[in-house]
Coordinates of N, CA and C in Angstrom, one line a residue:
Chain A
M1 N -0.7 36.1 -20.5 CA 0.6 35.7 -21.2 C 0.2 34.7 -22.3
K2 N 1.0 34.8 -23.4 CA 0.7 33.9 -24.5 C 1.8 32.8 -24.5
I3 N 1.3 31.6 -24.7 CA 2.2 30.4 -24.8 C 2.1 29.9 -26.2
R4 N 3.2 29.7 -26.9 CA 3.2 29.2 -28.2 C 3.8 27.8 -28.2
V5 N 3.1 26.8 -28.7 CA 3.6 25.5 -28.7 C 3.7 25.0 -30.1
H6 N 4.8 24.4 -30.5 CA 5.0 23.8 -31.8 C 5.1 22.3 -31.6
V7 N 4.3 21.6 -32.4 CA 4.2 20.2 -32.3 C 4.6 19.6 -33.7
A8 N 5.6 18.8 -33.7 CA 6.0 18.2 -35.0 C 6.4 16.8 -34.9
L9 N 6.2 16.0 -36.0 CA 6.6 14.6 -35.9 C 8.1 14.5 -35.7
K10 N 8.5 13.5 -34.9 CA 9.9 13.3 -34.6 C 10.6 13.0 -35.9
N11 N 11.9 13.3 -35.9 CA 12.8 12.9 -37.0 C 12.7 11.4 -37.2
G12 N 12.6 11.0 -38.4 CA 12.5 9.5 -38.7 C 11.1 9.0 -38.8
V13 N 10.1 9.8 -38.3 CA 8.7 9.4 -38.5 C 8.3 9.9 -39.8
L14 N 7.7 9.0 -40.6 CA 7.2 9.4 -42.0 C 6.2 10.6 -41.9
D15 N 6.4 11.6 -42.7 CA 5.5 12.8 -42.7 C 4.8 12.9 -44.0
P16 N 3.7 12.3 -44.2 CA 3.0 12.3 -45.5 C 2.6 13.7 -45.9
Q17 N 2.2 14.5 -44.9 CA 1.7 15.9 -45.3 C 2.9 16.6 -45.9
G18 N 4.1 16.5 -45.2 CA 5.2 17.2 -45.7 C 5.6 16.7 -47.1
K19 N 5.5 15.4 -47.3 CA 5.8 14.8 -48.6 C 4.9 15.3 -49.7
A20 N 3.6 15.4 -49.3 CA 2.6 15.9 -50.3 C 2.9 17.4 -50.7
I21 N 3.3 18.2 -49.7 CA 3.6 19.6 -49.9 C 4.8 19.7 -50.9
S22 N 5.8 18.8 -50.5 CA 7.1 18.8 -51.3 C 6.8 18.5 -52.8
N23 N 5.9 17.5 -53.0 CA 5.5 17.1 -54.4 C 4.8 18.2 -55.1
A24 N 3.9 18.8 -54.3 CA 3.0 19.9 -54.9 C 3.9 21.0 -55.3
L25 N 4.9 21.4 -54.5 CA 5.8 22.5 -54.8 C 6.6 22.2 -56.0
G26 N 7.0 20.9 -56.1 CA 7.7 20.5 -57.3 C 6.9 20.6 -58.6
S27 N 5.6 20.2 -58.5 CA 4.7 20.3 -59.6 C 4.5 21.8 -60.0
L28 N 4.5 22.7 -59.0 CA 4.3 24.1 -59.3 C 5.5 24.8 -59.9
G29 N 6.6 24.0 -60.0 CA 7.8 24.6 -60.7 C 8.9 25.1 -59.7
F30 N 8.7 24.9 -58.4 CA 9.7 25.3 -57.5 C 10.8 24.3 -57.4
A31 N 12.0 24.7 -57.7 CA 13.2 23.8 -57.8 C 14.0 23.9 -56.5
G32 N 14.8 22.9 -56.3 CA 15.7 22.9 -55.1 C 15.1 22.7 -53.8
I33 N 14.0 22.0 -53.8 CA 13.3 21.7 -52.5 C 13.9 20.3 -52.0
N34 N 14.7 20.4 -50.9 CA 15.3 19.2 -50.4 C 14.3 18.4 -49.5
N35 N 13.6 19.1 -48.6 CA 12.8 18.3 -47.7 C 11.8 19.3 -47.1
V36 N 10.6 18.7 -46.8 CA 9.5 19.5 -46.2 C 9.0 18.8 -45.0
R37 N 8.8 19.4 -43.9 CA 8.1 18.8 -42.7 C 7.0 19.7 -42.3
Q38 N 5.9 19.1 -42.0 CA 4.8 19.9 -41.5 C 4.4 19.6 -40.1
G39 N 4.1 20.6 -39.4 CA 3.6 20.4 -38.0 C 2.5 21.4 -37.7
K40 N 2.2 21.5 -36.4 CA 1.1 22.5 -36.0 C 1.7 23.4 -34.9
F41 N 1.1 24.5 -34.8 CA 1.4 25.4 -33.7 C 0.1 25.8 -33.1
I42 N 0.2 26.0 -31.8 CA -1.0 26.3 -31.0 C -0.6 27.5 -30.1
E43 N -1.4 28.5 -30.2 CA -1.2 29.7 -29.4 C -2.2 29.8 -28.3
I44 N -1.8 29.7 -27.0 CA -2.7 29.7 -25.9 C -2.5 30.9 -25.1
D45 N -3.6 31.6 -25.0 CA -3.6 32.9 -24.2 C -4.1 32.5 -22.8
V46 N -3.2 32.6 -21.8 CA -3.6 32.1 -20.4 C -3.5 33.3 -19.4
A47 N -4.3 33.2 -18.4 CA -4.4 34.3 -17.4 C -3.1 34.3 -16.5
E48 N -2.4 33.1 -16.4 CA -1.2 33.0 -15.6 C -0.1 34.0 -16.0
N49 N 0.5 34.7 -15.1 CA 1.5 35.7 -15.4 C 2.9 35.3 -15.0
N50 N 3.0 34.2 -14.2 CA 4.3 33.7 -13.8 C 4.9 32.8 -14.8
P51 N 6.0 33.1 -15.4 CA 6.6 32.4 -16.6 C 6.8 30.9 -16.2
D52 N 7.3 30.7 -15.0 CA 7.6 29.3 -14.6 C 6.4 28.4 -14.5
K53 N 5.3 29.0 -13.9 CA 4.1 28.3 -13.8 C 3.4 28.1 -15.2
A54 N 3.5 29.1 -16.0 CA 2.9 29.0 -17.3 C 3.6 27.9 -18.1
R55 N 5.0 27.8 -18.0 CA 5.7 26.8 -18.7 C 5.3 25.4 -18.2
E56 N 5.2 25.3 -16.9 CA 4.8 24.0 -16.3 C 3.4 23.6 -16.8
A57 N 2.5 24.5 -16.8 CA 1.2 24.2 -17.3 C 1.2 23.8 -18.7
A58 N 2.0 24.5 -19.5 CA 2.1 24.2 -21.0 C 2.7 22.8 -21.2
E59 N 3.7 22.4 -20.3 CA 4.3 21.1 -20.4 C 3.2 20.0 -20.2
A60 N 2.4 20.3 -19.1 CA 1.3 19.3 -18.8 C 0.3 19.3 -20.0
M61 N 0.0 20.4 -20.5 CA -1.0 20.4 -21.7 C -0.5 19.6 -22.8
C62 N 0.8 19.8 -23.1 CA 1.4 19.0 -24.2 C 1.4 17.5 -24.0
R63 N 1.8 17.1 -22.8 CA 1.8 15.7 -22.5 C 0.4 15.1 -22.5
K64 N -0.5 15.8 -22.0 CA -1.9 15.3 -21.8 C -2.8 15.4 -23.0
L65 N -2.5 16.4 -23.8 CA -3.5 16.7 -24.9 C -2.8 17.0 -26.3
L66 N -1.9 18.0 -26.2 CA -1.5 18.6 -27.5 C -0.6 17.7 -28.4
A67 N 0.3 17.0 -27.7 CA 1.2 16.2 -28.5 C 1.1 14.7 -28.2
N68 N 1.3 13.9 -29.2 CA 1.4 12.4 -29.0 C 2.9 12.2 -28.9
T69 N 3.3 12.0 -27.6 CA 4.8 12.0 -27.4 C 5.5 10.7 -27.9
V70 N 4.7 9.8 -28.4 CA 5.3 8.6 -29.0 C 5.9 8.9 -30.3
I71 N 5.2 9.8 -31.1 CA 5.7 10.1 -32.4 C 6.0 11.6 -32.6
E72 N 5.6 12.4 -31.7 CA 5.8 13.8 -31.9 C 6.6 14.5 -30.8
D73 N 7.4 15.5 -31.2 CA 8.1 16.4 -30.3 C 7.4 17.7 -30.1
Y74 N 7.5 18.3 -29.0 CA 6.9 19.6 -28.8 C 7.9 20.6 -28.3
Q75 N 7.7 21.9 -28.6 CA 8.6 23.0 -28.2 C 7.7 24.1 -27.6
I76 N 8.0 24.6 -26.5 CA 7.2 25.6 -25.8 C 7.9 26.9 -25.8
D77 N 7.3 28.0 -26.2 CA 7.9 29.4 -26.1 C 6.9 30.3 -25.4
L78 N 7.4 31.1 -24.6 CA 6.5 32.0 -23.9 C 6.7 33.4 -24.5
D79 N 5.5 34.1 -24.7 CA 5.5 35.5 -25.1 C 5.3 36.3 -23.9
L80 N 6.4 36.8 -23.3 CA 6.3 37.6 -22.1 C 5.7 39.0 -22.3
Chain B
M1 N 19.4 26.1 -46.9 CA 18.8 27.0 -46.0 C 17.4 26.5 -45.6
K2 N 17.0 26.7 -44.3 CA 15.7 26.3 -43.9 C 14.7 27.5 -43.9
I3 N 13.6 27.3 -44.4 CA 12.5 28.3 -44.4 C 11.4 27.8 -43.5
R4 N 11.0 28.6 -42.5 CA 9.9 28.2 -41.6 C 8.7 29.1 -41.9
V5 N 7.6 28.5 -42.2 CA 6.4 29.3 -42.6 C 5.3 28.9 -41.5
H6 N 4.8 30.0 -41.0 CA 3.6 29.8 -40.1 C 2.4 30.3 -40.8
V7 N 1.4 29.4 -40.8 CA 0.1 29.8 -41.4 C -1.0 29.7 -40.3
A8 N -1.7 30.8 -40.2 CA -2.8 30.8 -39.2 C -4.0 31.5 -39.7
L9 N -5.2 31.2 -39.2 CA -6.4 31.9 -39.6 C -6.3 33.3 -39.2
K10 N -6.8 34.2 -40.0 CA -6.8 35.6 -39.7 C -7.6 35.9 -38.4
N11 N -7.3 36.9 -37.7 CA -8.1 37.3 -36.5 C -9.5 37.6 -37.0
G12 N -10.5 37.1 -36.3 CA -11.9 37.3 -36.7 C -12.5 36.1 -37.4
V13 N -11.6 35.3 -38.0 CA -12.1 34.1 -38.6 C -12.3 33.0 -37.5
L14 N -13.4 32.4 -37.5 CA -13.7 31.4 -36.5 C -12.7 30.2 -36.6
D15 N -12.2 29.8 -35.5 CA -11.2 28.8 -35.4 C -11.7 27.6 -34.6
P16 N -12.4 26.7 -35.3 CA -13.0 25.6 -34.6 C -12.0 24.6 -33.9
Q17 N -10.8 24.4 -34.5 CA -9.8 23.6 -33.9 C -9.3 24.2 -32.6
G18 N -9.1 25.5 -32.6 CA -8.7 26.2 -31.4 C -9.7 26.1 -30.3
K19 N -11.0 26.3 -30.7 CA -12.1 26.2 -29.8 C -12.1 24.8 -29.1
A20 N -12.0 23.8 -30.0 CA -12.0 22.4 -29.5 C -10.9 22.2 -28.5
I21 N -9.7 22.7 -28.8 CA -8.6 22.5 -27.9 C -8.9 23.2 -26.5
S22 N -9.4 24.5 -26.7 CA -9.7 25.2 -25.5 C -10.7 24.5 -24.6
N23 N -11.8 23.9 -25.2 CA -12.7 23.2 -24.4 C -12.1 21.9 -23.8
A24 N -11.3 21.2 -24.6 CA -10.6 20.0 -24.1 C -9.7 20.3 -22.9
L25 N -9.0 21.4 -23.0 CA -8.1 21.8 -21.9 C -8.9 22.1 -20.6
G26 N -10.1 22.8 -20.9 CA -11.0 23.1 -19.7 C -11.4 21.8 -19.1
S27 N -11.8 20.8 -19.9 CA -12.3 19.5 -19.4 C -11.2 18.8 -18.6
L28 N -10.0 19.0 -19.0 CA -8.9 18.3 -18.3 C -8.5 19.1 -17.0
G29 N -9.1 20.2 -16.7 CA -8.9 20.8 -15.5 C -7.9 22.0 -15.5
F30 N -7.5 22.4 -16.7 CA -6.7 23.6 -16.9 C -7.5 24.8 -16.8
A31 N -7.2 25.7 -15.8 CA -8.0 26.9 -15.6 C -7.3 28.1 -16.2
G32 N -8.0 29.2 -16.4 CA -7.4 30.4 -16.9 C -7.0 30.4 -18.3
I33 N -7.7 29.6 -19.1 CA -7.4 29.6 -20.6 C -8.3 30.7 -21.2
N34 N -7.7 31.7 -21.7 CA -8.6 32.8 -22.3 C -8.9 32.5 -23.8
N35 N -8.0 32.1 -24.5 CA -8.2 31.9 -25.9 C -7.2 30.9 -26.5
V36 N -7.5 30.1 -27.5 CA -6.6 29.2 -28.2 C -6.8 29.4 -29.7
R37 N -5.7 29.5 -30.4 CA -5.7 29.5 -31.9 C -4.8 28.4 -32.3
Q38 N -5.2 27.7 -33.4 CA -4.3 26.7 -33.9 C -4.0 27.0 -35.3
G39 N -2.7 26.8 -35.7 CA -2.3 27.0 -37.1 C -1.3 25.9 -37.4
K40 N -0.7 26.0 -38.6 CA 0.3 25.0 -39.0 C 1.6 25.7 -39.3
F41 N 2.6 24.9 -39.1 CA 3.9 25.5 -39.6 C 4.6 24.4 -40.5
I42 N 5.3 25.0 -41.4 CA 5.9 24.2 -42.5 C 7.4 24.5 -42.6
E43 N 8.2 23.5 -42.5 CA 9.7 23.8 -42.5 C 10.2 23.2 -43.9
I44 N 10.7 24.1 -44.7 CA 11.1 23.8 -46.0 C 12.6 23.9 -46.1
D45 N 13.3 22.8 -46.4 CA 14.7 22.8 -46.6 C 15.0 23.0 -48.1
V46 N 15.6 24.2 -48.4 CA 15.8 24.5 -49.9 C 17.3 24.6 -50.1
A47 N 17.6 24.4 -51.4 CA 19.0 24.5 -51.8 C 19.5 25.9 -51.9
E48 N 18.6 26.8 -52.2 CA 18.9 28.3 -52.3 C 19.6 28.8 -51.1
N49 N 20.7 29.5 -51.3 CA 21.5 30.1 -50.1 C 21.4 31.6 -50.0
N50 N 20.8 32.2 -51.0 CA 20.6 33.7 -50.9 C 19.3 34.0 -50.2
P51 N 19.4 34.7 -49.0 CA 18.3 34.9 -48.2 C 17.1 35.7 -48.9
D52 N 17.5 36.7 -49.7 CA 16.5 37.4 -50.5 C 15.7 36.5 -51.4
K53 N 16.5 35.7 -52.2 CA 15.8 34.8 -53.1 C 15.0 33.8 -52.4
A54 N 15.5 33.3 -51.3 CA 14.8 32.3 -50.5 C 13.4 32.8 -50.0
R55 N 13.5 34.1 -49.5 CA 12.3 34.7 -49.0 C 11.3 34.9 -50.1
E56 N 11.8 35.4 -51.3 CA 10.9 35.6 -52.4 C 10.2 34.3 -52.9
A57 N 11.0 33.2 -52.9 CA 10.4 31.9 -53.3 C 9.4 31.5 -52.2
A58 N 9.7 31.7 -50.9 CA 8.8 31.3 -49.9 C 7.5 32.1 -50.0
E59 N 7.6 33.4 -50.3 CA 6.4 34.2 -50.5 C 5.5 33.6 -51.6
A60 N 6.2 33.3 -52.7 CA 5.4 32.7 -53.8 C 4.8 31.4 -53.4
M61 N 5.5 30.5 -52.7 CA 5.0 29.3 -52.2 C 3.7 29.5 -51.4
C62 N 3.8 30.5 -50.5 CA 2.7 30.7 -49.6 C 1.4 31.2 -50.4
R63 N 1.7 32.1 -51.3 CA 0.5 32.6 -52.1 C -0.1 31.5 -53.0
K64 N 0.8 30.7 -53.6 CA 0.3 29.7 -54.5 C -0.2 28.4 -53.9
L65 N 0.4 28.0 -52.8 CA 0.0 26.7 -52.2 C -0.3 26.7 -50.7
L66 N 0.6 27.3 -49.9 CA 0.6 27.0 -48.5 C -0.5 27.6 -47.7
A67 N -0.8 28.9 -48.1 CA -1.9 29.6 -47.4 C -3.0 29.9 -48.3
N68 N -4.2 29.9 -47.7 CA -5.4 30.5 -48.3 C -5.5 31.9 -47.9
T69 N -5.0 32.8 -48.7 CA -4.9 34.2 -48.2 C -6.2 34.9 -48.0
V70 N -7.3 34.3 -48.4 CA -8.6 34.9 -48.1 C -8.9 34.9 -46.6
I71 N -8.5 33.7 -46.0 CA -8.8 33.6 -44.6 C -7.6 33.3 -43.7
E72 N -6.4 33.2 -44.3 CA -5.2 32.9 -43.5 C -4.1 33.9 -43.7
D73 N -3.4 34.1 -42.7 CA -2.2 35.0 -42.7 C -1.0 34.0 -42.7
Y74 N 0.2 34.5 -43.3 CA 1.4 33.6 -43.2 C 2.5 34.5 -42.7
Q75 N 3.5 33.9 -42.1 CA 4.7 34.5 -41.7 C 5.9 33.7 -42.1
I76 N 6.9 34.3 -42.6 CA 8.1 33.6 -43.1 C 9.3 33.9 -42.3
D77 N 10.0 32.9 -41.8 CA 11.3 33.1 -41.1 C 12.3 32.3 -41.8
L78 N 13.5 32.9 -41.9 CA 14.6 32.1 -42.5 C 15.6 31.7 -41.4
D79 N 16.0 30.4 -41.5 CA 17.1 29.9 -40.6 C 18.4 30.0 -41.4
L80 N 19.1 31.0 -41.1 CA 20.4 31.2 -41.9 C 21.5 30.3 -41.5

């Protein structure tokens, strides 16, 4: 089963990468860019086939390693 | 309208970040991890409201700035 995790900075936390992308898009001539946020996504292929257990494992992975929960939010999706 | 872009290394391109995450998860005691790939996602809030034009702009952004198409694939989703 594939687990897809999105990790992004919480709203209100300054996102310098997003800001840099926004500025670069502006320099390239793209108009009408209101806001840009950048995050990461992680695709984990696990042997576990039980969706509940896979989600539970993914939650633990996010809390322990993948996300810094002080400043980041995470979202878990399962590819059944 | 919000444009969500996922950029990931193409299959077959070595993904050292994914490998590092995989090893770290193993060290933390998570078993049954087959493979991990890491990519980035970018959320762009644009003034454009026409989905076709927004997608076209997003394609251009990916080709010109967001993705290195030699080694990376991108996927565009629109939040209508």
